[in-house]
Short mmCIF file of C-alpha atoms in Angstrom, two decimals:
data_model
loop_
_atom_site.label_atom_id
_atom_site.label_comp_id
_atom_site.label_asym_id
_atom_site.label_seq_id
_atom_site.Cartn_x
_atom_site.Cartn_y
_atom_site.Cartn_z
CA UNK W 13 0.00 0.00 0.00
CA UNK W 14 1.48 3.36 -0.92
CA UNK W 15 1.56 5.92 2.13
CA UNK W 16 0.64 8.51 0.49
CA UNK W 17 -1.82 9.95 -2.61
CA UNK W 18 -2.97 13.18 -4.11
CA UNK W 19 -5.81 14.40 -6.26
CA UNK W 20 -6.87 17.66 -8.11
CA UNK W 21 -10.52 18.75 -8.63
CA UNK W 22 -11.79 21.43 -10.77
CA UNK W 23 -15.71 21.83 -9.95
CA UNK W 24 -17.86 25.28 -8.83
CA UNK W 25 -20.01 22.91 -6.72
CA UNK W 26 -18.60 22.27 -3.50
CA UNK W 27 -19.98 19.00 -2.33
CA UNK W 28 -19.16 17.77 -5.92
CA UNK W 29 -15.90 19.46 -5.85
CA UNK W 30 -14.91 17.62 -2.53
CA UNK W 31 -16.62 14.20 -3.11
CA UNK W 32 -14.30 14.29 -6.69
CA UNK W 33 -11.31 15.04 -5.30
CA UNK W 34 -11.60 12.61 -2.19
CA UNK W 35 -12.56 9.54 -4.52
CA UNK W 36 -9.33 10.53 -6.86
CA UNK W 37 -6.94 10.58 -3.96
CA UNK W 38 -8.30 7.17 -2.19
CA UNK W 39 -7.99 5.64 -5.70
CA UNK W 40 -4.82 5.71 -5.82
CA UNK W 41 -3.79 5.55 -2.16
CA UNK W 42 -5.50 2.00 -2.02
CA UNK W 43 -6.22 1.45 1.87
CA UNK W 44 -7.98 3.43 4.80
CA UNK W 45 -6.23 7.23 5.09
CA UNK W 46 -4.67 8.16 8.13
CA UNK W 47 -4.96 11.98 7.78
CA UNK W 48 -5.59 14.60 4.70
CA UNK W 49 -4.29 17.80 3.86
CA UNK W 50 -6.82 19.91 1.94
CA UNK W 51 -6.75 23.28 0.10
CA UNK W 52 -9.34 25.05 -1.79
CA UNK W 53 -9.62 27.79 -3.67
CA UNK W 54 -11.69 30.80 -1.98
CA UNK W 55 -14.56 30.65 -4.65
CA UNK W 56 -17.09 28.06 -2.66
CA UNK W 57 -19.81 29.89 -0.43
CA UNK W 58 -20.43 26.85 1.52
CA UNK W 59 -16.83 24.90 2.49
CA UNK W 60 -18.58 23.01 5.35
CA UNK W 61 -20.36 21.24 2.36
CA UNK W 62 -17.26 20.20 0.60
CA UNK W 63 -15.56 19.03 3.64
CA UNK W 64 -18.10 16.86 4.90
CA UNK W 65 -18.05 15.09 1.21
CA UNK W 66 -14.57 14.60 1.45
CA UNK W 67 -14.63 13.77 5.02
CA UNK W 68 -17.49 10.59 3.84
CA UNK W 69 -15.38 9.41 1.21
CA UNK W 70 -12.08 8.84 2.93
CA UNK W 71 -14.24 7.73 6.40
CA UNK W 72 -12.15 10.22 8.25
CA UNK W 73 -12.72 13.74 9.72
CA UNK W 74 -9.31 13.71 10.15
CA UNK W 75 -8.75 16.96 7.54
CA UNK W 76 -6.64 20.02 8.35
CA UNK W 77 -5.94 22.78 5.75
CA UNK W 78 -7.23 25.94 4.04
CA UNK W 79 -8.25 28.37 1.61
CA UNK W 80 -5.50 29.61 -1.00
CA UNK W 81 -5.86 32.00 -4.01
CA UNK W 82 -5.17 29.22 -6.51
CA UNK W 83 -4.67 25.28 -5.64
CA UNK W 84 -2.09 22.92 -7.54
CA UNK W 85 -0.74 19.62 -7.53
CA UNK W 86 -0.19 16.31 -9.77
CA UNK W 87 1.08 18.67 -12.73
CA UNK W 88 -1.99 20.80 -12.42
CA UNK W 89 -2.14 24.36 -11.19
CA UNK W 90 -6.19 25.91 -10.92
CA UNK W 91 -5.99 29.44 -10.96
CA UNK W 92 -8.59 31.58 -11.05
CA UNK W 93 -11.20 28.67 -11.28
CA UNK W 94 -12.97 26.83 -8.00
CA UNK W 95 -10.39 23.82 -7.08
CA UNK W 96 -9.73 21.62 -4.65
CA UNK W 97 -6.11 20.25 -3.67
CA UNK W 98 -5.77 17.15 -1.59
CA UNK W 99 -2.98 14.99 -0.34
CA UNK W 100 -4.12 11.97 2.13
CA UNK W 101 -1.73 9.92 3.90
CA UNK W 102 -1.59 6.64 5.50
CA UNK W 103 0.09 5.22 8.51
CA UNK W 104 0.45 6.33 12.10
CA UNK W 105 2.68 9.27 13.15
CA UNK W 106 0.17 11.92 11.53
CA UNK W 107 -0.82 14.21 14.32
CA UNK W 108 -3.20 17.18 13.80
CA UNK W 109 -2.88 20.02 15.71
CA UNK W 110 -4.93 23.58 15.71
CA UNK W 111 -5.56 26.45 17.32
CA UNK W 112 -8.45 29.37 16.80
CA UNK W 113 -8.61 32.60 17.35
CA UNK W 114 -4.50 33.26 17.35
CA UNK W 115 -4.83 37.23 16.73
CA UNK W 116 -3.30 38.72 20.11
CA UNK W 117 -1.95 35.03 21.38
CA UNK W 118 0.41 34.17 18.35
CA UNK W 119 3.72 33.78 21.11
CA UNK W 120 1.57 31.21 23.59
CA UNK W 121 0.32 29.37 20.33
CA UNK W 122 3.38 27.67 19.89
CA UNK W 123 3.10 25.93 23.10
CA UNK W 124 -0.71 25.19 22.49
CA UNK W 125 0.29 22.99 19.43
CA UNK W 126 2.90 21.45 21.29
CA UNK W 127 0.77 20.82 23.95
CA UNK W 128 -1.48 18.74 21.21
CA UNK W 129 0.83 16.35 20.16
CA UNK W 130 1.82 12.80 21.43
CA UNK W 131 5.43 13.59 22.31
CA UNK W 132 8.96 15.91 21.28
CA UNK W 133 9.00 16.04 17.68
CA UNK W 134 12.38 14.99 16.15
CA UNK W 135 14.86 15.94 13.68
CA UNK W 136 13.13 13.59 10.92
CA UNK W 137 9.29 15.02 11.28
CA UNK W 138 8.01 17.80 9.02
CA UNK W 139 5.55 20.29 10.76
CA UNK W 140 3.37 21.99 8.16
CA UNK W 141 1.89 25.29 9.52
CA UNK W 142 -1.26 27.20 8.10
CA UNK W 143 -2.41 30.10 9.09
CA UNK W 144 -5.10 33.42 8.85
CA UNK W 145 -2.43 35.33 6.97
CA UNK W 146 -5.20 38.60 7.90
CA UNK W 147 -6.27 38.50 11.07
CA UNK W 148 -2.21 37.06 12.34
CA UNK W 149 0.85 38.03 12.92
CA UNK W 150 3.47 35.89 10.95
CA UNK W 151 6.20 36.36 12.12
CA UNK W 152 5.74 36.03 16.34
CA UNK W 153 3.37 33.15 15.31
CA UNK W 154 5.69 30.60 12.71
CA UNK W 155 8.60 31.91 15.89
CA UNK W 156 6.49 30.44 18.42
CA UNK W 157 5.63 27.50 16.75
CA UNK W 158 9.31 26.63 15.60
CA UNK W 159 10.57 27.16 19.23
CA UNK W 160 8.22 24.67 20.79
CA UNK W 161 8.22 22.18 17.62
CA UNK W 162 12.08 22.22 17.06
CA UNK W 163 13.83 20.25 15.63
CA UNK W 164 11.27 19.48 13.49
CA UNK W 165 11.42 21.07 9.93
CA UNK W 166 8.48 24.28 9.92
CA UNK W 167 7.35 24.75 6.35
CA UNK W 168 3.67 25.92 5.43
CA UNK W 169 1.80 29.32 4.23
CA UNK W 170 -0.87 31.44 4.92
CA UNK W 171 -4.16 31.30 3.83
CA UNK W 172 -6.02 33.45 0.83
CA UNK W 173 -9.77 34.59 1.14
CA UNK W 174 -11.72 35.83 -1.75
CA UNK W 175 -13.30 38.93 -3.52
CA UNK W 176 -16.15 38.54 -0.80
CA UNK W 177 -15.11 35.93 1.58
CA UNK W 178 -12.15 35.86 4.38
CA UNK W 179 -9.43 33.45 4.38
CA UNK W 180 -10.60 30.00 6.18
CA UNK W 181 -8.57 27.20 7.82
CA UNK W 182 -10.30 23.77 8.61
CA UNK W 183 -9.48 21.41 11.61
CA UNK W 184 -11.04 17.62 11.68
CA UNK W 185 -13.08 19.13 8.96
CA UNK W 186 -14.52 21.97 10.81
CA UNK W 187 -14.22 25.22 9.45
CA UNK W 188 -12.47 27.89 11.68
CA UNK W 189 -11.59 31.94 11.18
CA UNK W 190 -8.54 33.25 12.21
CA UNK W 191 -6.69 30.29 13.68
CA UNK W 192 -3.42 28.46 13.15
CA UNK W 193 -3.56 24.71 11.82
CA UNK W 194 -1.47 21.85 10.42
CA UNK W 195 -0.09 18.61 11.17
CA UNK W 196 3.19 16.56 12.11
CA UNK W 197 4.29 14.02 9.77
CA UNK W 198 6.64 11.62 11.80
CA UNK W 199 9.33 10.77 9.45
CA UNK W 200 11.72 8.27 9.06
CA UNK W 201 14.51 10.58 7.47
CA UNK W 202 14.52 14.45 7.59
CA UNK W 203 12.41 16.23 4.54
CA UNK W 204 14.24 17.92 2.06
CA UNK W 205 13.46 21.52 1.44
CA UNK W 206 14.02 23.36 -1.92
CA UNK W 207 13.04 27.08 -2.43
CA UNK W 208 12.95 29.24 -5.80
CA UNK W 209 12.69 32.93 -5.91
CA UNK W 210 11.29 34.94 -8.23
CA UNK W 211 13.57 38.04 -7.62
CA UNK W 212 17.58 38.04 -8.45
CA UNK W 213 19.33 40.58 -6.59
CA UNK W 214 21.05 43.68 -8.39
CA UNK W 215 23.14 45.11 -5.16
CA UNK W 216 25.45 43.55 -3.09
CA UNK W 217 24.50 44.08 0.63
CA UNK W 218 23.58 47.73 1.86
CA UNK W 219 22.96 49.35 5.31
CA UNK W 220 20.89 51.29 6.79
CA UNK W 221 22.34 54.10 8.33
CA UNK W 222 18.75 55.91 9.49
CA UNK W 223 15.47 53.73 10.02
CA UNK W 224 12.15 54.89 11.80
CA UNK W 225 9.72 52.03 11.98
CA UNK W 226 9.17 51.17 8.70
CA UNK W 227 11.12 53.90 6.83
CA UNK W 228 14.33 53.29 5.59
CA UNK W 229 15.83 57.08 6.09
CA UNK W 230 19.42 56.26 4.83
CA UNK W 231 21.52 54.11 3.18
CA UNK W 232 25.23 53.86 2.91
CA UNK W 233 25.02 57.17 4.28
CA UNK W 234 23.08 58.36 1.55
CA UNK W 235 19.35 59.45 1.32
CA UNK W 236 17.79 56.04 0.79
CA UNK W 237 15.00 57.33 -1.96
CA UNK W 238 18.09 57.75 -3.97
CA UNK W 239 20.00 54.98 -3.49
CA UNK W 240 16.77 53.53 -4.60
CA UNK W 241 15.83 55.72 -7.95
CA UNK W 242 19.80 55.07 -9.13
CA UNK W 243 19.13 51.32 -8.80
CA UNK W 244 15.64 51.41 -10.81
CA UNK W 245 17.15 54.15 -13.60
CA UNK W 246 15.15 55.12 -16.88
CA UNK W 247 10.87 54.98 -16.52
CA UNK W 248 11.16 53.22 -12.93
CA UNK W 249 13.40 55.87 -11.59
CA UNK W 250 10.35 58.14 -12.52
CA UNK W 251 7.42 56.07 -11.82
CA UNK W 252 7.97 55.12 -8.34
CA UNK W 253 4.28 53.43 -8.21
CA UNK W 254 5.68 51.51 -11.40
CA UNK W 255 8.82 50.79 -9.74
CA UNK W 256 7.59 48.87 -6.39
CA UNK W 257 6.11 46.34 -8.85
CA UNK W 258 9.08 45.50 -9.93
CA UNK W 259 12.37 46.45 -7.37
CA UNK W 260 12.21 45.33 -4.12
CA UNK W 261 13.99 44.70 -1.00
CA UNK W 262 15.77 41.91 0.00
CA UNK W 263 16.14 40.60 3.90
CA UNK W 264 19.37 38.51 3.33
CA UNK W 265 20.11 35.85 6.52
CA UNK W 266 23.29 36.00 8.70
CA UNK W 267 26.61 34.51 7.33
CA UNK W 268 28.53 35.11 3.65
CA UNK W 269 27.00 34.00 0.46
CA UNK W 270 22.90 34.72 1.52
CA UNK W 271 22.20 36.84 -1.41
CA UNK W 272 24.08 34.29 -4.39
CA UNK W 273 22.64 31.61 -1.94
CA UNK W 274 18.27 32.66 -2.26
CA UNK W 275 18.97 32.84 1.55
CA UNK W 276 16.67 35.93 1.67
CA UNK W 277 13.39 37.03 2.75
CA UNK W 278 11.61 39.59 -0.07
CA UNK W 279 9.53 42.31 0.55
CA UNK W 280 7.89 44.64 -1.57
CA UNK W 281 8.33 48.89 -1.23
CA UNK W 282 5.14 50.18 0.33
CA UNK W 283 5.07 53.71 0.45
CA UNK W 284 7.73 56.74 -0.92
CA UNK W 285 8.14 60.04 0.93
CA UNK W 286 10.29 62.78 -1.66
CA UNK W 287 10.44 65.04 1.64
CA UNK W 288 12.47 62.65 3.71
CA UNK W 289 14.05 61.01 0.92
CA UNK W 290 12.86 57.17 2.69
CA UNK W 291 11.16 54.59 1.33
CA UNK W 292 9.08 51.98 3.61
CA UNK W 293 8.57 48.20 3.58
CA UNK W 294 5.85 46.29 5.76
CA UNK W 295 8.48 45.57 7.87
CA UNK W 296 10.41 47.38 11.12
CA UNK W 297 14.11 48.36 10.16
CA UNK W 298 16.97 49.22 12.45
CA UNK W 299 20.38 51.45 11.97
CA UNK W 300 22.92 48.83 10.95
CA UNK W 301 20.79 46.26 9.28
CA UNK W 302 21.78 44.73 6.15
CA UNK W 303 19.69 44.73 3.06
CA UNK W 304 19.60 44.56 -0.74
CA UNK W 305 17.55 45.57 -3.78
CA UNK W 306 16.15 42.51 -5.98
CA UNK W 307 14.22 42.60 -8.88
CA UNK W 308 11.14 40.19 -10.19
CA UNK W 309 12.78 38.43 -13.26
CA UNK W 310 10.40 35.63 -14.36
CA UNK W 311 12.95 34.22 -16.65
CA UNK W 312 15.70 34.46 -13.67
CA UNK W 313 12.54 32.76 -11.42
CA UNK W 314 12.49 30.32 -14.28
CA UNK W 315 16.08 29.16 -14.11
CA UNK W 316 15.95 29.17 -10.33
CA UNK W 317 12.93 26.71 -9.80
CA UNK W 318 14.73 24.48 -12.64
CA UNK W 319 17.99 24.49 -10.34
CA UNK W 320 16.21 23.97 -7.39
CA UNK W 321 14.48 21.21 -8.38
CA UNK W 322 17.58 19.22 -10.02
CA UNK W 323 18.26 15.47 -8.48
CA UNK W 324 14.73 14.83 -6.68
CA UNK W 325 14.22 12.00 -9.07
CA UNK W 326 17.11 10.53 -8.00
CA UNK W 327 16.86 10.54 -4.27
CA UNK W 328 14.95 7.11 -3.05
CA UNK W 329 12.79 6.73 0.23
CA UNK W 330 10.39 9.52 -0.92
CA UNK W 331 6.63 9.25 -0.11
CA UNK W 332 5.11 12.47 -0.69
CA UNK W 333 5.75 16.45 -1.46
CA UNK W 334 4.12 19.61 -0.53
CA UNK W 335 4.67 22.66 -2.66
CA UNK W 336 3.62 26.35 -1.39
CA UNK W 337 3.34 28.60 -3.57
CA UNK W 338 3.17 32.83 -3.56
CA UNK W 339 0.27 34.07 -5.32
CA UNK W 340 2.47 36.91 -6.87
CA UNK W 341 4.06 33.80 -8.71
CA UNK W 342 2.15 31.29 -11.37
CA UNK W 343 0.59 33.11 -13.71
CA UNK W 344 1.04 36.74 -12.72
CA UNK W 345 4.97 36.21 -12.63
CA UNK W 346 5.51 34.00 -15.87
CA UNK W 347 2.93 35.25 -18.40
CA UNK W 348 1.29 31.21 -18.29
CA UNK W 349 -0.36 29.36 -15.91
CA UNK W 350 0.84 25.63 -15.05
CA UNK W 351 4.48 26.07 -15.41
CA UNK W 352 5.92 25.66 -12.26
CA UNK W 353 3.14 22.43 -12.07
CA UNK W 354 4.75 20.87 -15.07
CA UNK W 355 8.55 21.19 -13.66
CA UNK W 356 7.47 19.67 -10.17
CA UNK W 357 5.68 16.90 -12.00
CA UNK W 358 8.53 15.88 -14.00
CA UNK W 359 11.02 16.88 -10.86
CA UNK W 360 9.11 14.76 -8.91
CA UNK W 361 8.81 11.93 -10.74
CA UNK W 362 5.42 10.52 -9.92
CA UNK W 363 5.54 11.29 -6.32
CA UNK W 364 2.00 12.22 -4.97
CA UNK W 365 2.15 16.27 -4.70
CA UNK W 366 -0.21 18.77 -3.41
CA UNK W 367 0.08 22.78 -3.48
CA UNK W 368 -1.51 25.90 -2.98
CA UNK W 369 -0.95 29.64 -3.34
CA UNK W 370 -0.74 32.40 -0.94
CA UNK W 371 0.44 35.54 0.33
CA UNK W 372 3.14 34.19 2.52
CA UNK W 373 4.82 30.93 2.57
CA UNK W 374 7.18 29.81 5.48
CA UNK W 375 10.52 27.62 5.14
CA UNK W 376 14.29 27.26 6.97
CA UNK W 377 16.01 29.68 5.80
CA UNK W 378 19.69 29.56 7.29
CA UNK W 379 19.53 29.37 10.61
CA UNK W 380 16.07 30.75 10.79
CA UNK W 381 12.29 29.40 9.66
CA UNK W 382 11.12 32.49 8.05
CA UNK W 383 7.97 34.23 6.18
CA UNK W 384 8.82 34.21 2.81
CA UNK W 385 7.00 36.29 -0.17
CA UNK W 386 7.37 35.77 -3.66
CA UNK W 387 8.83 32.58 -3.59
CA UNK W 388 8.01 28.75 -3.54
CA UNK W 389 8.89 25.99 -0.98
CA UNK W 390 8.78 22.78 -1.80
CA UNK W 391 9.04 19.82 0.77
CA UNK W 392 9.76 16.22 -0.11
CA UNK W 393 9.28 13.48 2.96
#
């Protein structure tokens, strides 16, 4: 019996959509699932529906997951159409955890999860985190949860709500707002974690000489709105609106070789002020920190997921793969939707796959387990 399988299914109905997808995924799994991992696209008005369909298919409420702005997996990417992602897994060590409500309580959530599981988690076990990327602080929350969960390997995203609906998580099939959910695979090897940017940088590393909050005052001793305007040049230099779509700023770890490396966090410019010469990302900066400017190249993004994904087919012992995906990537980075589908399909080599897209994924990053942004993590177990 394989331990692992994974479906797509494209349907507006939700009961359908979730019934399809199920029955797909316990096809080829061929036995009684331990656990599931579901995403759906934001587009169904009633996801209680869909989970209870898949939930009486596999004979298990035992389904953690969430909404995402497109779903992919088994060389399929659904954007922009209602879709359902699924990966179900067999075998014990699957342990669900979940909490609601995080907004306010993201530093004690870490120890809530903890406090769900069956015992320490080890070196070998992959923790897969998703989260109300609206209503929650990233960044104290995926800390938390690494602290109390190390040394697991953290990977995950957050969630994606729609034109009229918030994002969603689900836990035993329930449908929550605002929480925190996922599950710890038990492993018998540690995962292996690839990630692909879509940015390549165009400065070595800079630093900030004058921050306030989230205004970058200086650089290099140098008003930072120019540093900035000399790096875009031509029509970006001019069209600063223009320009944030296109140069960002890079977050690059500790230790040599971060930026050559991908061993950076991306975030986009947010706001330009001409009378203090500063530009601001959605992120706190300090005097002394080290930063670069990047800049989206799909072809470079391209190239990168192609290197990143090199050898996977020839590593034994796999079972199963998660991929999570930004939603500033598919489609709106490389002009066509379904290519970064068809390299993890071949990459993969058969191996069931599941995937989503969202605003923020999370991965190890050096030393670290980071929120990342316009990039996409991929975890074989």
């Amino acid at each position: 019996m394989r331990f692992a399988s994974a479906a797509i299914a494209r349907n507006p109905d939700a009961r359908t959509a979730g019934r399809e997808v199920a029955e797909r995924a316990a096809t080829g799994l061929g036995g009684q699932p331990e656990a599931g991992l579901l995403f759906a696209s934001p587009d169904y008005p009633d996801l209680q529906r869909l989970l209870a369909a898949a939930s009486d298919v596999l004979g298990t409420s035992r389904i953690v997951g969430g909404t995402a702005s497109a779903v992919l997996g088994m060389g399929e990417d659904a954007e922009q159409v209602p879709a359902v992602s699924l990966l179900i897994l067999a075998g014990s060590g699957i342990e669900l955890f979940g909490v609601a409500d995080v907004n306010g309580r993201e530093k004690q959530t870490g120890a809530d999860i903890a406090g769900q599981l069956g015992g320490r988690p080890r070196a070998s076990d992959l923790a897969v985190l998703v989260h109300d990327a609206t209503r929650v602080s990233a960044r104290p929350l995926v800390t938390s949860v690494q602290e109390a969960l190390e040394p697991a390997c953290l990977v995950g995203a957050g969630t994606a709500g729609g034109a009229l609906s918030a994002p969603a998580q689900w836990l035993n099939a329930r449908s929550i707002r605002g929480g925190a959910v996922g599950l710890l695979i038990r492993g018998a090897r540690p995962p292996r974690i690839r990630i692909a940017q879509a940015c390549r940088p165009v400065t070595g590393n800079l630093t900030i000489t004058q921050a306030s909050g989230h205004w970058i005052q200086s650089i290099d001793g140098r008003p930072a709105l120019e540093v900035y305007r000399e790096v875009a040049r031509g029509p970006l230099a001019r069209d600063l609106r223009r320009a944030a779509a296109h140069l960002m700023v890079a977050l690059p770890s500790p230790g040599p070789g971060a930026l050559t490396e991908g061993r950076y966090r991306t975030r986009r410019v947010v706001g330009f002020s001409e009378e203090r010469g500063a530009f601001a990302v959605p992120e706190s900066m300090g005097r002394g920190q080290e930063i670069a400017l990047v800049l989206r190249d799909p072809e470079g993004a391209r190239e990168e997921l192609g290197r990143a994904l090199e050898g996977l087919g020839e590593q034994p012992e796999r079972s199963a793969a998660l991929y999570f995906n930004c939603a500033a990537r598919g489609r709106a980075l490389f002009g066509v939707s379904g290519l970064e589908a068809g390299y993890l399909e071949r990459a993969l080599a058969g191996l069931p796959w599941a995937g989503m897209h969202g605003p923020s994924q999370i991965a190890p990053l050096g030393a670290r387990t980071e929120c990342l942004t316009h990039a996409g993590v991929l975890a074989v177990f």
